[in-house]
Short mmCIF file of C-alpha atoms and ligand atoms in Angstrom, two decimals:
data_model
loop_
_atom_site.label_atom_id
_atom_site.label_comp_id
_atom_site.label_asym_id
_atom_site.label_seq_id
_atom_site.Cartn_x
_atom_site.Cartn_y
_atom_site.Cartn_z
CA MET A 1 -18.64 -8.49 -11.42
CA GLU A 2 -19.74 -6.38 -8.62
CA ILE A 3 -20.67 -2.70 -9.95
CA LEU A 4 -19.66 -0.44 -6.97
CA SER A 5 -20.88 3.37 -7.13
CA THR A 6 -19.85 5.17 -4.05
CA PRO A 7 -16.04 5.35 -2.43
CA SER A 8 -17.56 3.89 0.91
CA GLU A 9 -18.89 0.90 -1.09
CA ALA A 10 -15.87 0.54 -2.80
CA ARG A 11 -13.82 0.65 0.29
CA GLN A 12 -16.04 -1.95 2.11
CA PHE A 13 -15.83 -4.31 -0.75
CA THR A 14 -12.17 -4.19 -0.95
CA ARG A 15 -11.57 -4.43 2.82
CA SER A 16 -13.71 -7.66 2.78
CA LEU A 17 -11.74 -9.17 0.21
CA ARG A 18 -8.36 -8.22 1.59
CA ALA A 19 -9.65 -9.55 5.05
CA LYS A 20 -9.91 -13.05 3.46
CA GLY A 21 -6.10 -12.63 2.20
CA ILE A 22 -7.05 -11.76 -1.42
CA ARG A 23 -4.11 -9.49 -3.10
CA ILE A 24 -6.06 -6.67 -4.98
CA GLY A 25 -4.95 -5.35 -8.43
CA LEU A 26 -6.53 -1.77 -8.98
CA VAL A 27 -6.72 -0.61 -12.76
CA PRO A 28 -7.75 3.00 -12.82
CA THR A 29 -9.55 4.37 -15.94
CA MET A 30 -11.87 6.76 -17.46
CA GLY A 31 -13.58 3.99 -19.56
CA ALA A 32 -13.90 4.07 -23.35
CA LEU A 33 -11.82 0.61 -22.78
CA HIS A 34 -9.57 -0.86 -25.43
CA ALA A 35 -7.07 -3.39 -25.59
CA GLY A 36 -4.41 -1.19 -23.91
CA HIS A 37 -6.72 -1.08 -21.00
CA LEU A 38 -7.29 -4.78 -21.00
CA SER A 39 -3.63 -5.45 -20.98
CA LEU A 40 -3.60 -3.63 -17.70
CA VAL A 41 -6.36 -5.79 -16.47
CA ASN A 42 -4.59 -8.87 -17.60
CA GLN A 43 -1.51 -7.90 -15.93
CA SER A 44 -3.35 -7.32 -12.83
CA GLN A 45 -5.16 -10.76 -13.02
CA GLN A 46 -1.80 -12.35 -13.51
CA ALA A 47 -0.18 -10.63 -10.41
CA CYS A 48 -2.85 -10.56 -8.00
CA ASP A 49 -6.02 -12.64 -7.01
CA ALA A 50 -8.69 -10.37 -7.93
CA THR A 51 -8.65 -7.26 -10.01
CA ILE A 52 -11.06 -3.97 -9.29
CA ALA A 53 -11.21 -1.58 -12.38
CA THR A 54 -12.29 1.97 -11.93
CA ILE A 55 -14.38 4.00 -14.57
CA PHE A 56 -14.40 7.52 -14.05
CA VAL A 57 -14.08 10.54 -16.26
CA ASN A 58 -12.35 12.93 -14.00
CA PRO A 59 -13.26 16.56 -14.64
CA THR A 60 -10.40 18.14 -12.35
CA GLN A 61 -7.65 16.75 -14.77
CA PHE A 62 -9.32 18.76 -17.89
CA ALA A 63 -9.04 22.39 -18.54
CA PRO A 64 -12.13 24.39 -19.47
CA SER A 65 -10.98 24.46 -23.27
CA GLU A 66 -10.36 20.79 -23.26
CA ASP A 67 -12.81 17.69 -24.16
CA LEU A 68 -14.40 16.61 -20.89
CA SER A 69 -17.89 16.82 -22.38
CA ARG A 70 -16.92 15.10 -25.54
CA TYR A 71 -14.70 12.50 -23.92
CA PRO A 72 -16.07 8.89 -25.13
CA ARG A 73 -18.52 7.25 -22.98
CA THR A 74 -19.17 3.82 -23.76
CA LEU A 75 -20.11 2.25 -20.28
CA GLU A 76 -22.19 -0.86 -21.46
CA GLN A 77 -19.39 -1.94 -23.75
CA ASP A 78 -16.92 -1.16 -20.80
CA TYR A 79 -19.03 -3.45 -18.80
CA GLU A 80 -18.89 -6.32 -21.26
CA MET A 81 -15.28 -6.01 -21.59
CA LEU A 82 -14.39 -6.16 -18.02
CA GLU A 83 -17.20 -9.23 -17.36
CA ALA A 84 -15.31 -10.89 -20.08
CA ALA A 85 -11.99 -10.26 -18.30
CA GLY A 86 -13.27 -12.01 -15.10
CA ILE A 87 -12.62 -9.02 -12.80
CA ALA A 88 -14.03 -8.74 -9.31
CA ALA A 89 -15.59 -5.73 -9.51
CA VAL A 90 -15.63 -2.11 -11.26
CA PHE A 91 -16.16 1.05 -9.34
CA VAL A 92 -18.02 3.33 -11.27
CA PRO A 93 -18.65 6.89 -9.33
CA ARG A 94 -20.53 9.72 -10.24
CA VAL A 95 -18.78 13.10 -10.02
CA GLU A 96 -21.10 14.27 -6.94
CA SER A 97 -19.76 11.12 -5.18
CA MET A 98 -16.05 12.07 -5.77
CA TYR A 99 -16.42 15.73 -5.48
CA PRO A 100 -19.30 16.56 -3.39
CA PRO A 101 -20.46 20.19 -2.44
CA GLY A 102 -17.99 21.78 -0.26
CA PHE A 103 -15.11 19.55 -1.78
CA SER A 104 -11.90 21.62 -1.37
CA THR A 105 -8.66 19.46 -0.92
CA TYR A 106 -6.23 18.85 -3.72
CA VAL A 107 -2.89 16.92 -3.71
CA ASP A 108 -0.09 19.14 -4.80
CA PRO A 109 1.87 17.22 -7.47
CA PRO A 110 5.41 15.93 -7.35
CA GLU A 111 8.41 17.93 -9.10
CA ILE A 112 8.11 15.94 -11.99
CA ALA A 113 4.95 17.13 -12.83
CA ARG A 114 6.09 20.68 -13.77
CA THR A 115 7.77 19.95 -17.16
CA LEU A 116 6.26 18.75 -20.50
CA GLU A 117 2.41 18.06 -19.90
CA GLY A 118 2.54 20.12 -16.65
CA ASN A 119 3.68 23.23 -19.09
CA CYS A 120 1.20 22.42 -21.67
CA ARG A 121 -1.48 21.51 -19.42
CA PRO A 122 -0.86 23.36 -16.07
CA GLU A 123 -3.73 21.78 -13.88
CA HIS A 124 -3.98 18.55 -15.39
CA PHE A 125 -1.49 16.73 -13.07
CA ARG A 126 -3.10 18.30 -9.66
CA GLY A 127 -6.46 16.78 -10.99
CA VAL A 128 -4.88 13.51 -11.75
CA THR A 129 -2.96 13.28 -8.41
CA THR A 130 -6.11 14.09 -6.35
CA VAL A 131 -8.26 11.35 -8.27
CA VAL A 132 -5.72 8.71 -8.09
CA MET A 133 -5.07 9.46 -4.21
CA LYS A 134 -8.92 9.30 -4.01
CA LEU A 135 -9.05 5.92 -5.77
CA PHE A 136 -6.36 4.59 -3.56
CA GLN A 137 -8.48 5.30 -0.82
CA ALA A 138 -11.81 3.93 -2.05
CA VAL A 139 -9.85 0.75 -3.22
CA PRO A 140 -7.09 0.38 -1.07
CA ALA A 141 -5.37 -2.09 -3.27
CA ASP A 142 -1.99 -4.15 -3.20
CA SER A 143 -0.94 -2.91 -6.52
CA ALA A 144 -2.18 -0.40 -9.08
CA PHE A 145 -1.57 -0.76 -12.75
CA PHE A 146 -1.03 2.19 -15.25
CA GLY A 147 -0.01 2.32 -19.01
CA LYS A 148 3.26 3.70 -20.07
CA LYS A 149 1.77 5.74 -22.84
CA ASP A 150 1.02 8.27 -20.30
CA TYR A 151 4.44 8.04 -19.27
CA GLN A 152 5.02 11.16 -17.47
CA GLN A 153 1.70 10.39 -15.60
CA TRP A 154 3.35 7.20 -14.36
CA LYS A 155 6.26 8.97 -13.20
CA VAL A 156 4.00 11.49 -11.40
CA ILE A 157 2.06 8.78 -9.65
CA GLU A 158 5.15 6.68 -8.65
CA ALA A 159 6.63 9.86 -7.00
CA MET A 160 3.47 10.76 -5.26
CA SER A 161 2.76 7.26 -3.96
CA ARG A 162 6.40 7.29 -2.76
CA ASP A 163 6.22 10.94 -1.20
CA LEU A 164 3.10 9.98 0.67
CA ASP A 165 3.76 6.56 1.45
CA VAL A 166 0.67 5.40 -0.12
CA GLY A 167 1.72 1.44 0.53
CA VAL A 168 0.45 0.78 -3.09
CA ASP A 169 2.58 -1.02 -5.73
CA VAL A 170 2.37 1.17 -8.86
CA VAL A 171 3.16 -1.10 -11.70
CA ALA A 172 3.78 0.36 -15.45
CA CYS A 173 2.53 -1.73 -18.34
CA GLU A 174 3.87 -1.74 -21.79
CA ILE A 175 2.46 0.62 -24.61
CA ILE A 176 -0.32 -1.43 -26.87
CA ARG A 177 -0.13 -0.42 -30.34
CA GLU A 178 -2.36 -0.82 -33.84
CA SER A 179 -0.40 -3.26 -36.22
CA ASP A 180 0.41 -0.10 -38.00
CA GLY A 181 2.14 1.34 -34.91
CA LEU A 182 -0.60 3.84 -33.75
CA ALA A 183 -0.47 3.81 -29.91
CA LEU A 184 -3.94 2.75 -28.69
CA SER A 185 -5.73 5.72 -26.90
CA SER A 186 -9.51 6.56 -26.09
CA ARG A 187 -8.94 9.58 -28.17
CA ASN A 188 -7.78 8.03 -31.16
CA ARG A 189 -12.09 7.51 -31.59
CA TYR A 190 -12.04 11.13 -32.30
CA LEU A 191 -9.42 10.88 -35.50
CA ASP A 192 -11.40 10.87 -39.12
CA PRO A 193 -9.42 8.54 -41.66
CA ASN A 194 -7.13 11.07 -43.12
CA GLU A 195 -6.35 12.24 -39.23
CA ARG A 196 -5.98 8.79 -38.32
CA ARG A 197 -3.27 8.30 -41.26
CA ARG A 198 -1.66 11.47 -40.14
CA ALA A 199 -1.48 10.27 -36.34
CA LEU A 200 0.95 7.62 -37.31
CA ARG A 201 3.43 10.25 -37.78
CA LEU A 202 4.17 9.88 -33.89
CA SER A 203 5.14 6.40 -33.88
CA MET A 204 7.05 6.86 -37.19
CA ALA A 205 8.99 9.64 -35.59
CA LEU A 206 9.78 7.43 -32.77
CA LYS A 207 10.69 4.43 -35.31
CA GLU A 208 13.14 6.65 -37.11
CA LEU A 209 14.66 8.00 -33.86
CA GLU A 210 15.38 4.29 -33.04
CA GLN A 211 16.99 3.76 -36.45
CA ALA A 212 19.29 6.55 -36.26
CA ILE A 213 20.42 5.72 -32.65
CA SER A 214 20.97 2.43 -34.03
CA ALA A 215 23.15 4.02 -36.50
CA GLY A 216 25.07 5.42 -34.08
CA GLU A 217 23.83 8.81 -33.41
CA ARG A 218 23.90 10.43 -29.75
CA ASP A 219 23.48 14.11 -30.00
CA VAL A 220 20.17 14.84 -28.60
CA ALA A 221 19.59 17.99 -30.46
CA THR A 222 20.01 16.19 -33.86
CA LEU A 223 17.74 13.48 -32.79
CA GLN A 224 14.99 15.80 -31.71
CA ASP A 225 15.32 17.49 -34.94
CA GLY A 226 15.04 14.29 -36.91
CA MET A 227 11.79 13.54 -34.98
CA ARG A 228 10.32 16.83 -35.45
CA GLN A 229 10.84 16.48 -39.42
CA VAL A 230 9.09 13.28 -39.31
CA LEU A 231 6.14 14.40 -37.41
CA VAL A 232 5.37 17.68 -39.81
CA SER A 233 6.63 16.04 -43.11
CA GLY A 234 4.13 15.30 -45.84
CA ASP A 235 0.73 15.53 -44.57
CA GLY A 236 2.18 15.68 -40.76
CA VAL A 237 0.81 16.79 -37.42
CA SER A 238 -0.91 19.79 -37.13
CA GLN A 239 1.01 21.13 -34.10
CA ILE A 240 3.98 19.90 -32.13
CA ASP A 241 3.54 20.59 -28.28
CA TYR A 242 6.77 19.03 -27.62
CA ALA A 243 9.24 16.00 -29.18
CA VAL A 244 12.12 15.80 -26.85
CA ILE A 245 14.51 13.06 -25.29
CA VAL A 246 14.95 13.37 -21.73
CA ASN A 247 16.35 11.42 -18.78
CA ALA A 248 14.04 8.21 -18.10
CA ASN A 249 13.83 8.83 -14.42
CA THR A 250 13.88 12.76 -14.02
CA LEU A 251 12.47 13.94 -17.19
CA VAL A 252 15.39 16.46 -17.41
CA PRO A 253 16.48 17.52 -20.70
CA LEU A 254 19.57 15.60 -22.08
CA SER A 255 22.43 16.86 -24.47
CA THR A 256 23.72 13.41 -25.13
CA LEU A 257 22.23 10.23 -25.21
CA ASP A 258 24.60 8.43 -22.33
CA ARG A 259 22.02 7.37 -19.98
CA PRO A 260 18.43 5.65 -19.69
CA ALA A 261 16.31 8.11 -21.60
CA VAL A 262 12.90 8.50 -23.25
CA ALA A 263 11.63 10.42 -25.98
CA LEU A 264 8.26 11.81 -25.59
CA ILE A 265 5.97 13.35 -28.12
CA ALA A 266 2.77 15.59 -27.69
CA ALA A 267 1.37 16.73 -30.99
CA ARG A 268 -2.11 17.71 -32.37
CA VAL A 269 -3.86 16.28 -35.27
CA GLY A 270 -6.63 18.43 -36.35
CA GLN A 271 -8.12 19.14 -32.75
CA THR A 272 -7.02 15.97 -31.12
CA ARG A 273 -4.03 16.11 -29.01
CA LEU A 274 -1.93 12.76 -28.93
CA ILE A 275 0.73 11.44 -27.14
CA ASP A 276 3.42 8.84 -27.63
CA ASN A 277 6.84 7.83 -26.21
CA ARG A 278 9.69 5.37 -26.60
CA GLU A 279 12.05 4.10 -23.90
CA LEU A 280 15.59 4.28 -24.85
CA CYS A 281 17.60 1.71 -23.04
CA PHE A 282 21.11 1.58 -22.60
CA GLY A 283 24.22 -0.65 -22.28
CA SER A 284 23.67 -4.31 -23.23
CA LYS A 285 19.90 -3.31 -23.57
CA LEU A 286 20.41 -0.47 -26.16
CA LEU A 287 17.13 -0.17 -27.63
CA GLY A 288 16.49 -4.06 -27.31
CA GLY A 289 14.87 -4.38 -24.55
CA ARG A 290 11.37 -4.36 -26.10
O1 LIG B 1 -4.98 7.53 -17.44
C1 LIG B 1 -5.90 7.72 -17.06
O2 LIG B 1 -6.92 7.38 -17.69
C2 LIG B 1 -6.49 8.66 -16.06
O3 LIG B 1 -5.45 10.01 -15.99
C3 LIG B 1 -6.57 8.26 -14.55
C4 LIG B 1 -5.09 7.81 -14.17
C5 LIG B 1 -7.53 7.01 -14.71
C6 LIG B 1 -6.89 9.16 -13.67
O4 LIG B 1 -8.31 9.76 -14.03
#
């Protein structure tokens, strides 16, 4: 596995593979890898001839009050996992090579970035679209693999890629969960045992939502109330940023569950902010698609 450290090195390596007709899959990450990341790598390995992962804790997507300085960094372990997965290369740039002195160009995120996470973390998606566009330039891949746990991020990157004719096929991969339902996240490392137990409220709320829909409930306000109750009941989450059901494609709020929708939750447990979601399919695939 090659370790690439500058954008020009990464571009040269990617171009040399593509010149030989090799189909490249890109897996962008911020490191602290877990089984969720490995599932992206595996899907890339299956769909493409070679995979290039990136590890970069991108400062521009963190607000000054957020966890940039304490974000978990486990580089040696990450390398071992990627090497074992058999990928071609990992691009691990330093902050100065992604954002050299004088850097001042940003990608204005699409409309779909303005809601939900965009409200809670106003500068976040500008940092994401900018760094992902830079990663697409450094590693001009055929396909790029993102996790559906960051559902809105997937939609934002998809819209950016379409609007700016990026020419990379954006592939979304299913959420990977612990056996008790907790969605895998690098930030789960922040949770102490008590918080880890309280964090299960997110997946429980989604599971109970699923049950209420299966029982015939279609009123979105009622379903959202139900999610909120599960989130806070008992020794629940410390704060709900949002717990909503919205149009799965546009993220616009719904009043009745009458089209493909997604339930999205962001909540804090202690100091840790967690997100989770559940796609709600319709027609013959009502909640049965996964
Ligand atoms: O989802 C992430 O890990 C990050 O937001 C990404 C896409 C790697 C951009 O920094």
